Coordinates of C-alpha atoms and ligand atoms in Angstrom, one line a residue:
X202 CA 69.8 96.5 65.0
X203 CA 66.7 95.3 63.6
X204 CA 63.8 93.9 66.2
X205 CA 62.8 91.8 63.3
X206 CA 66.5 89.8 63.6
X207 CA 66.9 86.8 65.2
X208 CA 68.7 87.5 68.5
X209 CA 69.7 85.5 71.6
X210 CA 71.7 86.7 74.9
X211 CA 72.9 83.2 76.8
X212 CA 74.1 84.1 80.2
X213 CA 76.4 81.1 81.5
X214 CA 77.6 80.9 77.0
X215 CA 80.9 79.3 78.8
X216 CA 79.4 76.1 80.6
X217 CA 78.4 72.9 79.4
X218 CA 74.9 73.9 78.5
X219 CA 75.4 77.4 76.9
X220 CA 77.8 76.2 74.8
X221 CA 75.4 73.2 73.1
X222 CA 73.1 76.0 73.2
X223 CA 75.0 78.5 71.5
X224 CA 75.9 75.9 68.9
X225 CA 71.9 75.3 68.7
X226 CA 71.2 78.8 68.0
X227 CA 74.0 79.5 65.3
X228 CA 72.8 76.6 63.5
X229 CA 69.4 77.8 63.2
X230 CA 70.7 81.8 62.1
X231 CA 70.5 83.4 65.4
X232 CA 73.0 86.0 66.0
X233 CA 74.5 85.1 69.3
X234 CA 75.6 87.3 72.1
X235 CA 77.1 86.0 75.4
X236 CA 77.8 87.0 79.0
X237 CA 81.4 86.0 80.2
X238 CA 82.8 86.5 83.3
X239 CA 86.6 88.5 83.6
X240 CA 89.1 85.3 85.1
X241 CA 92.5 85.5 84.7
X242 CA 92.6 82.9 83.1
X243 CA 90.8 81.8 79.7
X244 CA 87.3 80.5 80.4
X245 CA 86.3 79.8 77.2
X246 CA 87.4 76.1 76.4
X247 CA 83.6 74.9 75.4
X248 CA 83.1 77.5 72.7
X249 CA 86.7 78.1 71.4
X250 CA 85.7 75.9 68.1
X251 CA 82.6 78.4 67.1
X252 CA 84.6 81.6 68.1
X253 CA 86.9 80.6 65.8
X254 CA 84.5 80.1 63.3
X255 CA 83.3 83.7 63.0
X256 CA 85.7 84.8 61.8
X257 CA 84.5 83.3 58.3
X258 CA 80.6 84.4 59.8
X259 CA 78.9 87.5 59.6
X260 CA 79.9 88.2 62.9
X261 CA 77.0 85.8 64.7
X262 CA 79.0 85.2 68.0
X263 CA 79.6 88.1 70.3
X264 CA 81.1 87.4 73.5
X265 CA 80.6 90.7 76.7
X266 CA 82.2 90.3 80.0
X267 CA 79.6 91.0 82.6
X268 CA 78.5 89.2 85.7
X269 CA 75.6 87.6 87.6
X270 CA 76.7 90.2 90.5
X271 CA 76.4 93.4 88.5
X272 CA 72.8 94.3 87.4
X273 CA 74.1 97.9 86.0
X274 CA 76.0 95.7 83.6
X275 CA 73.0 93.9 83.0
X276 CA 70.7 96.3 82.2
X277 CA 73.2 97.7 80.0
X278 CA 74.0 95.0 77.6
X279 CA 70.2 94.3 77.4
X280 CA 69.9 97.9 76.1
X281 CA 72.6 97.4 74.0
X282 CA 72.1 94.3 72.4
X283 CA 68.4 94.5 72.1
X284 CA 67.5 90.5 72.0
X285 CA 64.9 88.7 71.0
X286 CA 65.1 86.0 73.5
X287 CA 67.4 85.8 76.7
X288 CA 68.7 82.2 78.0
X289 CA 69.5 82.5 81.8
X290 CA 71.7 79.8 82.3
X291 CA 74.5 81.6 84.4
X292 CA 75.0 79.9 87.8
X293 CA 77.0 78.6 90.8
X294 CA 75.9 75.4 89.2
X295 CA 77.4 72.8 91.8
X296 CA 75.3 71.7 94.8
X297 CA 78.1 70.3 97.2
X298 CA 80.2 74.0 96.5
X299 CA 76.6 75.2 97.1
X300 CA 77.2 74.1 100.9
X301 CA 80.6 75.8 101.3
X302 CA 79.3 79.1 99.8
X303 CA 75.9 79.4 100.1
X304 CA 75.6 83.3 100.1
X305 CA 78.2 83.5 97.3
X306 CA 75.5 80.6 95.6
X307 CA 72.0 82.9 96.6
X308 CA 73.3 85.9 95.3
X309 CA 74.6 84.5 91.6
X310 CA 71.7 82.0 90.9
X311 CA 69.0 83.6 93.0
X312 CA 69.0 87.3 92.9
X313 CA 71.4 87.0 89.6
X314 CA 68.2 86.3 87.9
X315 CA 66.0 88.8 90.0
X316 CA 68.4 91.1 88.3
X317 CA 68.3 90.3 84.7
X318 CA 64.4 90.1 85.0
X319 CA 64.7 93.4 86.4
X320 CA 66.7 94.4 82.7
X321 CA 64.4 93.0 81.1
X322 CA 61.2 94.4 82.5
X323 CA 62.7 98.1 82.2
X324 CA 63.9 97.5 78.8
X325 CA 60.4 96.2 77.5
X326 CA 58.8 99.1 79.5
X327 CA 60.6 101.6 78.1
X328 CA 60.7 100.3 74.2
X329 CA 57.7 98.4 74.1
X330 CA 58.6 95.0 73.1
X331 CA 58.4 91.8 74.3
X332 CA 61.8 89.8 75.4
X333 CA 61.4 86.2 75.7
X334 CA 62.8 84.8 78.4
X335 CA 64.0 81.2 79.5
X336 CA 65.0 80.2 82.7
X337 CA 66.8 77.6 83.7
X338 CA 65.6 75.4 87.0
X339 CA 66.2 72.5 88.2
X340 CA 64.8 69.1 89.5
X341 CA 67.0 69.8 92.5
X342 CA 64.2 71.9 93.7
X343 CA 62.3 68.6 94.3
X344 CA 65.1 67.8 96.7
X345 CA 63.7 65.3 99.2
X346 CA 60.8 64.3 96.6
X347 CA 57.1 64.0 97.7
X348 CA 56.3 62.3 94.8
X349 CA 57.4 59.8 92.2
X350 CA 57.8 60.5 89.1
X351 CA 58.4 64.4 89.4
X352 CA 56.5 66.2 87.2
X353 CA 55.3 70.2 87.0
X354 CA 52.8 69.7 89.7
X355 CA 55.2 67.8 92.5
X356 CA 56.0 69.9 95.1
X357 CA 59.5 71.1 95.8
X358 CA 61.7 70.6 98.6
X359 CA 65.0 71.6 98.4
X360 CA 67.9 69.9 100.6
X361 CA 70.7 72.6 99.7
X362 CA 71.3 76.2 99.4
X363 CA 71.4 75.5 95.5
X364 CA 68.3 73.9 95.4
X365 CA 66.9 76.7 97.9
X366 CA 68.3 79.3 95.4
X367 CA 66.6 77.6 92.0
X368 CA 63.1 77.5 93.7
X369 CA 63.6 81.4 94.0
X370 CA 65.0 82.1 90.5
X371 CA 62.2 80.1 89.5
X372 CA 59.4 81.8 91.3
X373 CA 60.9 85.4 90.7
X374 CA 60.5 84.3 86.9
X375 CA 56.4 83.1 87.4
X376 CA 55.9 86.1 89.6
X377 CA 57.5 88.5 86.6
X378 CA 55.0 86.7 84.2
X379 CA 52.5 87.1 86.3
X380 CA 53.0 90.8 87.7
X381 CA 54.4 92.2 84.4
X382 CA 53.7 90.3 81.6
X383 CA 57.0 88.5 81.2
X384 CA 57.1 86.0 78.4
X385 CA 59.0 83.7 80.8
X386 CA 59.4 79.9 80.8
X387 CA 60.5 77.6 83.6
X388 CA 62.6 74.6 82.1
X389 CA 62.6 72.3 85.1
X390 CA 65.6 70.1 83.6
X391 CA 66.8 66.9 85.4
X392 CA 70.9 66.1 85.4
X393 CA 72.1 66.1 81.8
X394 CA 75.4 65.6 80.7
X395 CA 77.9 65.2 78.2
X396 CA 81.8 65.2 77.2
X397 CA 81.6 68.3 78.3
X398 CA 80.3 68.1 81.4
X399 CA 82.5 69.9 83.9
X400 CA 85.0 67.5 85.5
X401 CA 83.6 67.7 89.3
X402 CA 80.1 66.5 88.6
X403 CA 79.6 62.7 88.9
X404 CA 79.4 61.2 86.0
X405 CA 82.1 63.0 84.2
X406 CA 84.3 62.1 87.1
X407 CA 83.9 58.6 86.5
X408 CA 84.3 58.4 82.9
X409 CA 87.4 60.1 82.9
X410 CA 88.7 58.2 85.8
X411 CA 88.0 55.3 84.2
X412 CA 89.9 55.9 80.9
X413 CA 92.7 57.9 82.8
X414 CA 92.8 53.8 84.9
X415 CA 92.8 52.1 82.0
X416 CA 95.8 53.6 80.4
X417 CA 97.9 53.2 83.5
X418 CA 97.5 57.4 84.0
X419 CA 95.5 57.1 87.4
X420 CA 95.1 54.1 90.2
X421 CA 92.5 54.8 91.8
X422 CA 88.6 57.1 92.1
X423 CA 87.5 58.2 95.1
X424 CA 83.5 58.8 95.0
X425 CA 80.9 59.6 97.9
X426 CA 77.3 58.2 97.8
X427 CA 77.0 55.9 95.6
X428 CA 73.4 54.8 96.1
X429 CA 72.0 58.1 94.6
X430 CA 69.8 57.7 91.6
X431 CA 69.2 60.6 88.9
X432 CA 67.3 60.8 85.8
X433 CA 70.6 61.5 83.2
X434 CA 70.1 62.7 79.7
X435 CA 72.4 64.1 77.1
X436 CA 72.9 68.0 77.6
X437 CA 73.1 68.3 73.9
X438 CA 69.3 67.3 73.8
X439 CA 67.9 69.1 76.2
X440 CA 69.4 72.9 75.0
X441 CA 66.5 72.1 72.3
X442 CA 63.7 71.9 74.4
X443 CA 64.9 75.4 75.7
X444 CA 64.8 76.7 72.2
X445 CA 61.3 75.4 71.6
X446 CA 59.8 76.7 75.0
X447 CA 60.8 80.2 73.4
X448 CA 58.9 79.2 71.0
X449 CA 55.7 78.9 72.5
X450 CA 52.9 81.4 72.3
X451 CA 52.5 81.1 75.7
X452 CA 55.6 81.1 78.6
X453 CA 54.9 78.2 80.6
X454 CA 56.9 75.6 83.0
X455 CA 58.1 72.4 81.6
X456 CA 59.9 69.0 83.2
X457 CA 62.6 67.8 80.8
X458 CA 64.2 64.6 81.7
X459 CA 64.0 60.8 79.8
X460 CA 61.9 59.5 82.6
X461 CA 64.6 56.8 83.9
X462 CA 66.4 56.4 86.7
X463 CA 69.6 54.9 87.5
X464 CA 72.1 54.8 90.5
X465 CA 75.8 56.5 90.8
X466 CA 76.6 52.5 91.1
X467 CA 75.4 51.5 88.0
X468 CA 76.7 54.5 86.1
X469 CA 79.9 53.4 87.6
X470 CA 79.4 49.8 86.3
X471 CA 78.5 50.3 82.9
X472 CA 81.0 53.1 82.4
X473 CA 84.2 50.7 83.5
X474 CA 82.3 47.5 82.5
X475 CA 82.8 49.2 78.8
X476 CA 86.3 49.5 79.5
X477 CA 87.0 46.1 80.1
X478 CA 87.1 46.8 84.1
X479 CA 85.6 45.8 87.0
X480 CA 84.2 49.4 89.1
X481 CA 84.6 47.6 92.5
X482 CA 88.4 47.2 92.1
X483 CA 88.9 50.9 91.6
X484 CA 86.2 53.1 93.6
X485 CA 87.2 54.0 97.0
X486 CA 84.3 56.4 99.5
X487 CA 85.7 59.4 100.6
X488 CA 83.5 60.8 103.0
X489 CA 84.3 64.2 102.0
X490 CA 82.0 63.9 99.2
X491 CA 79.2 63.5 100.9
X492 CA 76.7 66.0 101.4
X493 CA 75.1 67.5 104.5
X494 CA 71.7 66.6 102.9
X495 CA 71.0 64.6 100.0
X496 CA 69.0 64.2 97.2
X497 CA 68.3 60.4 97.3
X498 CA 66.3 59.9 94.2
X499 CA 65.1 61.8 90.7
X500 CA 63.0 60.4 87.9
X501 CA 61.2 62.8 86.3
X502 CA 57.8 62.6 84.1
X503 CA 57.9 65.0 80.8
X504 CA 55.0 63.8 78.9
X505 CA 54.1 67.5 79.1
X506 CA 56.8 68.4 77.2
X507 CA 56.7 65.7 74.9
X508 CA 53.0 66.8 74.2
X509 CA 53.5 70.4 73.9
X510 CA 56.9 71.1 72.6
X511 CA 56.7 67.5 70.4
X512 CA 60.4 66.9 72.7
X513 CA 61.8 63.6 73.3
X514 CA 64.9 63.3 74.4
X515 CA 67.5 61.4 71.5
X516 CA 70.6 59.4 73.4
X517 CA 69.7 56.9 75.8
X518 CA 71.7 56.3 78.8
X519 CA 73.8 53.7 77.3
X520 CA 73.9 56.3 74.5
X521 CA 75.6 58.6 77.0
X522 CA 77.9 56.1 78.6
X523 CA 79.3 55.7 75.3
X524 CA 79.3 59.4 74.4
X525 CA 81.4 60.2 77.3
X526 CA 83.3 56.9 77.4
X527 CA 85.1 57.8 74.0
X528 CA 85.8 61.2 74.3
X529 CA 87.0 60.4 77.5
X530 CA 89.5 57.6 76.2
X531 CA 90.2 60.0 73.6
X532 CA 91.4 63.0 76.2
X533 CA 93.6 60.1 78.2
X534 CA 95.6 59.0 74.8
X535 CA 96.2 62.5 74.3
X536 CA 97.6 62.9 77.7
X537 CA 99.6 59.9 77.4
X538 CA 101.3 61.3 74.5
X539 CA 101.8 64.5 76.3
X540 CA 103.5 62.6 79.7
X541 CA 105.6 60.6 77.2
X542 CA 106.9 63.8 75.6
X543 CA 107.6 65.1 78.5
X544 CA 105.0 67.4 79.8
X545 CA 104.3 67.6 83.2
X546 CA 100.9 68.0 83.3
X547 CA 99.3 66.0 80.7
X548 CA 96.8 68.6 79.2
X549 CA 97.8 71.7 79.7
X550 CA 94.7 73.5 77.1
X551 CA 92.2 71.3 77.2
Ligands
NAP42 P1 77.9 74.9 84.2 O1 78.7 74.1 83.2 O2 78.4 74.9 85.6 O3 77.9 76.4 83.6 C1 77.6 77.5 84.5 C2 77.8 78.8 83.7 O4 77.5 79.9 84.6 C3 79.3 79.0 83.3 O5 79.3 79.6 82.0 C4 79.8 80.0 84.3 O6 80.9 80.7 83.9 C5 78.5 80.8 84.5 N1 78.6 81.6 85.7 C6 78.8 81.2 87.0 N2 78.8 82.2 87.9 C7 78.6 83.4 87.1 C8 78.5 84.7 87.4 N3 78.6 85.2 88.7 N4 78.2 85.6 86.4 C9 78.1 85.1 85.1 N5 78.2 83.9 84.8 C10 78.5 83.0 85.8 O7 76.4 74.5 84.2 P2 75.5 73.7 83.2 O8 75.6 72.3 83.5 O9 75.9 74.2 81.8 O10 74.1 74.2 83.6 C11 73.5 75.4 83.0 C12 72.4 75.9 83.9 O11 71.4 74.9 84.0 C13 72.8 76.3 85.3 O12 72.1 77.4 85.7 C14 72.5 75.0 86.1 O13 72.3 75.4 87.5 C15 71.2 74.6 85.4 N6 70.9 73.2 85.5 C16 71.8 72.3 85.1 C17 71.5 70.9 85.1 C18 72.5 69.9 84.6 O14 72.3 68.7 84.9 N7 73.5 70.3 83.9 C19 70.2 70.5 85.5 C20 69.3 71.5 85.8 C21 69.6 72.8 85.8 P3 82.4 80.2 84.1 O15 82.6 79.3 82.9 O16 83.2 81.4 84.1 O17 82.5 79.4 85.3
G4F43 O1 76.8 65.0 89.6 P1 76.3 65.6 90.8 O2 77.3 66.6 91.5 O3 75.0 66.3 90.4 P2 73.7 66.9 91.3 O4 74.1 67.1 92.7 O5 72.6 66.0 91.0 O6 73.5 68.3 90.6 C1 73.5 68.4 89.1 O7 72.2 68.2 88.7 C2 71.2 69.2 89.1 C3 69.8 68.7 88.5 O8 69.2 67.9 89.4 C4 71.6 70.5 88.6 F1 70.7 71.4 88.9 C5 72.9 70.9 89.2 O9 73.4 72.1 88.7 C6 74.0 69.8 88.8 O10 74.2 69.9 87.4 O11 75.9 64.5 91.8 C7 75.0 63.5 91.5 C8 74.9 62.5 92.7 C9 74.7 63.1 94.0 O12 73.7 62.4 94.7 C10 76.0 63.0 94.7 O13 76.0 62.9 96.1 O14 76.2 61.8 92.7 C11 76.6 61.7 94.1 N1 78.0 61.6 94.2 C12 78.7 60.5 94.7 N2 80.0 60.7 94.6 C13 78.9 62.5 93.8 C14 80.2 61.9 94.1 N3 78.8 63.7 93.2 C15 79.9 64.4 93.0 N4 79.8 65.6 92.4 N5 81.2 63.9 93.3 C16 81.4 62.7 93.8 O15 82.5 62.2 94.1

């Protein structure tokens, strides 16, 4: 394979973000590779649509089962696909699990990264050329925040093992630029999600609540904290800015986020509001979703970014409402018909 070529390894190709991102990248002629984890079941929902694809492609999309866990496997698919720029975006991504298993959550998105930097600093040592590499934080590392807005220079304080094990994959990735000339970037990304946001995560959970309620599929949603506020974009936005941080001459640390904040509340308003509904008549607490120590408020500041990359972020937050709103609505019809033929479950491929 030619060093010339445009080639990108995504760890984490499967979740919401690596599949925008892989979509990103075949767009702009990247040939694709991505890490996937053996389940016995299939995993691979979110990028179904461009695997298909290739098969009228030159080959672009290569999926290879490896894992977080397994840094021989790492180091061997970084010697065998020889890319030109790696996307770490593999993680035990959700910060309430994070609680339950917070060694299982240390290992994957902590020392997971320790081990693919360690890949890529043998590779580059022993062939002599430069990987770039992006990593993906996140503003949960800001935690309990010392500062408002949040921006590269606030100081972190995590409030869960998540957050604890983001502020080391982030400083393993500065100390690797630092120590060994890593072209590694931090993207320090604030929540960002979409219609394929994964199902336990708030937002998604109230959208498709809300359309399962209003076609009679589901009575009530049961939420935790709803005073919470986070700084929500649209995931399909922000898998650009990674792309143009790897771009950069120089690795360096960037806040992405649209700079607004809004509560769990108000997403629930606007999101059932839409809908013709009232949120208060259908949203029940359930202590069990609370955490042991929250995160009360994000709002980040990414004028950085918006200098040095020329990023701005492209769907507002009504933007996303709707987004996720339709798609949603969508996915309950389907079900519908599926309950009225018959089927059990609703959705059983989805
Ligand atoms: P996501 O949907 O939860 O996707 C996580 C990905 O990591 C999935 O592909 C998952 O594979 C993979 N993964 C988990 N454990 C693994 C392991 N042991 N080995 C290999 N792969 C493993 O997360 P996302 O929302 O796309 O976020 C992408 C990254 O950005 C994550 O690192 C997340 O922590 C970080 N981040 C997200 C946000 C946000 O708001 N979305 C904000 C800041 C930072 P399976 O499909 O097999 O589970
Ligand atoms: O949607 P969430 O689970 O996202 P959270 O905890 O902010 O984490 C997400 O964003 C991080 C970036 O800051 C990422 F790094 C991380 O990987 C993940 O993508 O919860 C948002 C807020 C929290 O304050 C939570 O307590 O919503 C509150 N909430 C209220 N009821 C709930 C619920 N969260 C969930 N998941 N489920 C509830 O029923």
């Amino acid at each position: 394979m030619s060093i010339n070529a445009k080639r990108a390894l995504v760890t984490g190709i499967t979740g919401q973000d690596g599949s925008y991102l892989a979509e990103f990248l075949l767009d702009r002629g990247y040939e694709v590779h991505g890490l996937v984890r053996r389940s016995s079941t299939f995993g691979t929902q979110r990028i179904e649509h461009l695997y298909r694809d290739i098969h009228e492609m030159e080959r672009p999309l290569v999926l290879h089962h490896g894992d977080m866990a397994d840094g021989n496997g790492l180091a061997r698919l970084i010697r065998e696909i020889r890319p030109t720029e790696v996307y770490n975006l593999a993680a035990q991504s959700h910060v309430r699990v994070s609680f339950d298993q917070p060694a299982y959550t240390a290992d994957v998105t902590a020392v997971g990264t320790l081990r693919l930097l360690e890949a890529i600093r043998d590779f580059q040592d022993a062939v002599g050329y430069q990987i770039r590499f992006y990593q993906a934080s996140s503003s949960e590392m800001y935690g309990k925040v010392l500062e408002t807005p949040q921006s590269e220079s606030t100081p972190f304080y995590p409030r869960s093992p998540y957050g604890v094990a983001k502020l080391y994959a982030h400083w393993i990735t500065i100390n690797y630029r630092e120590s060994y000339g890593i072209h590694g970037s931090c993207g320090i990304l604030f929540n960002h999600e979409s219609p394929r946001r994964g199902e336990t995560f708030v937002t998604r959970k109230i959208t498709r609540a809300a359309a399962r309620i209003k076609l009679g599929l589901q009575k009530k949603l049961y939420l935790g904290n709803l005073d919470a506020k986070r700084d929500w974009g649209f995931a399909g936005d922000y898998v650009e800015a990674m792309w143009l941080m790897l771009q950069q001459d120089e690795p360096d640390d960037y806040v992405i986020s649209t700079d607004e904040t809004h509560s769990v509340r108000e997403f629930s308003e606007k999101v059932f509001g839409r809908l013709g509904l009232n949120y208060s008549d259908f949203i029940e607490i359930d202590p069990r979703y609370f955490r042991p120590a929250e995160v009360e408020l994000l709002l980040g500041n990414s004028q950085k970014a918006r200098k040095k990359l020329a990023w701005q972020p492209r769907v507002s937050f009504d933007g996303l409402v709707d987004l996720m709103v339709d798609s949603d609505l969508a996915l309950a019809r389907k079900e519908q018909v599926l309950l009225a033929a018959g089927h059990e479950t609703g959705l059983p491929n989805r």
